[in-house]
């Protein structure tokens, strides 16, 4: 992968590789599970946005619903992740992981209600 | 007394019956250099009225005396008008004429300075008529002559004249309807949206998270409640009205909240117990 290109590219690929290794070793599987979902949401949102730019936004309500659900779910999931991350325990002393999940579930249901409303 | 009254009545009827006529009506046209171009006495009973023409700076003079037809005495009628009438365009102008107490009248039409009563003219002749009105005589009307004068200037356009016409009809142009893109393009992108799912499932399977308590009686009602909410919202999209969704959602939320409280309390117990 790090072919004989230039020193900067090999250095940056080294950095990326070490970053990935550190992530794999130091992240709990629960957080990886959430991260995978975040990545999924990001990719879905990007593809919908590209479709909107390249092809059409014609059923604009549908685009809003699809894209908005991705963005909104990403925000909710990201906040869930930051609240259940043991590293951030000091910052969210009053928020137990269960409380965070309840917030996440409630927020998701409200978000989905609006998304279906927009879907028309 | 009665005889006197009868006499007065008969005098009045006699006087009213007496009509007015013109004596020595004469028309003269002089050029700009005071040269007399035409001098003609008019006959009131002629079948065809004479045709006269005026140049742009000629002067027309009309003189006559109004007399009672029977006694030949000069009379000043109460109203004396000259009427200029264009039979083709229907334009007309009426010019009062001054008459002396002896019935003599003189009218002058200077084409260099035409009076305001002269109607707008074309090349068509104007019919000139003398109208006499009196309280004690029968009214009289004499066709004097046809007068051709230089055509008047076309009417100048008023600055705001254009504002007094109907505006062109307003035609609205609408943006064309948006089109659904070709099915193949839509299908391609819809298929393209599948691969984040593959990424998600691949990563999740790699992480290999186990959920040992999912089917425990403490957790299952909560998960079922959330699932029911999602089904309800999907059903809302397909069929339901907003009021129904709020009703069912309200009922479901009580159940889900209670089961969630129990489930999460249990989870917290496990978490703290494990530590």
Coordinates of C-alpha atoms in Angstrom, one line a residue, chain A residues 47-104:
Chain A
X47 CA -24.7 9.6 -1.5
X48 CA -28.1 11.3 -1.1
X49 CA -26.5 14.7 -1.3
X50 CA -24.5 13.8 -4.4
X51 CA -27.7 12.4 -6.0
X52 CA -29.4 15.7 -5.2
X53 CA -26.6 17.7 -6.8
X54 CA -25.9 15.5 -9.8
X55 CA -29.4 14.3 -10.8
X56 CA -32.3 16.2 -9.2
X57 CA -33.8 17.2 -5.9
X58 CA -37.3 16.7 -7.5
X59 CA -39.2 15.1 -4.7
X60 CA -37.6 17.7 -2.5
X61 CA -39.6 16.5 0.6
X62 CA -38.2 13.0 0.1
X63 CA -34.7 14.4 -0.2
X64 CA -35.2 16.4 2.9
X65 CA -36.5 13.4 4.8
X66 CA -33.7 11.1 3.7
X67 CA -30.9 13.6 4.2
X68 CA -32.4 15.0 7.3
X69 CA -32.8 11.6 8.9
X70 CA -29.1 10.8 8.2
X71 CA -27.9 14.1 9.6
X72 CA -30.2 14.0 12.6
X73 CA -29.5 10.4 13.4
X74 CA -25.8 11.1 13.1
X75 CA -26.1 13.9 15.6
X76 CA -28.1 11.8 18.0
X77 CA -25.7 8.9 17.7
X78 CA -22.7 11.0 18.1
X79 CA -24.0 12.5 21.3
X80 CA -24.8 9.0 22.5
X81 CA -21.3 7.9 21.7
X82 CA -19.8 10.8 23.6
X83 CA -21.9 10.2 26.6
X84 CA -21.3 6.5 26.9
X85 CA -17.6 6.8 26.2
X86 CA -15.8 5.9 29.5
X87 CA -13.1 8.4 28.6
X88 CA -15.7 11.2 29.0
X89 CA -17.0 9.9 32.2
X90 CA -15.7 12.9 34.1
X91 CA -17.5 15.3 31.8
X92 CA -20.9 13.6 32.0
X93 CA -21.0 12.7 35.7
X94 CA -24.7 13.0 36.0
X95 CA -25.6 11.1 32.9
X96 CA -25.5 7.4 33.2
X97 CA -25.1 5.3 30.0
X98 CA -28.7 4.2 30.5
X99 CA -30.0 7.7 30.7
X100 CA -28.0 8.5 27.5
X101 CA -29.6 5.6 25.7
X102 CA -33.1 6.6 26.8
X103 CA -32.4 10.1 25.5
X104 CA -31.1 8.6 22.3

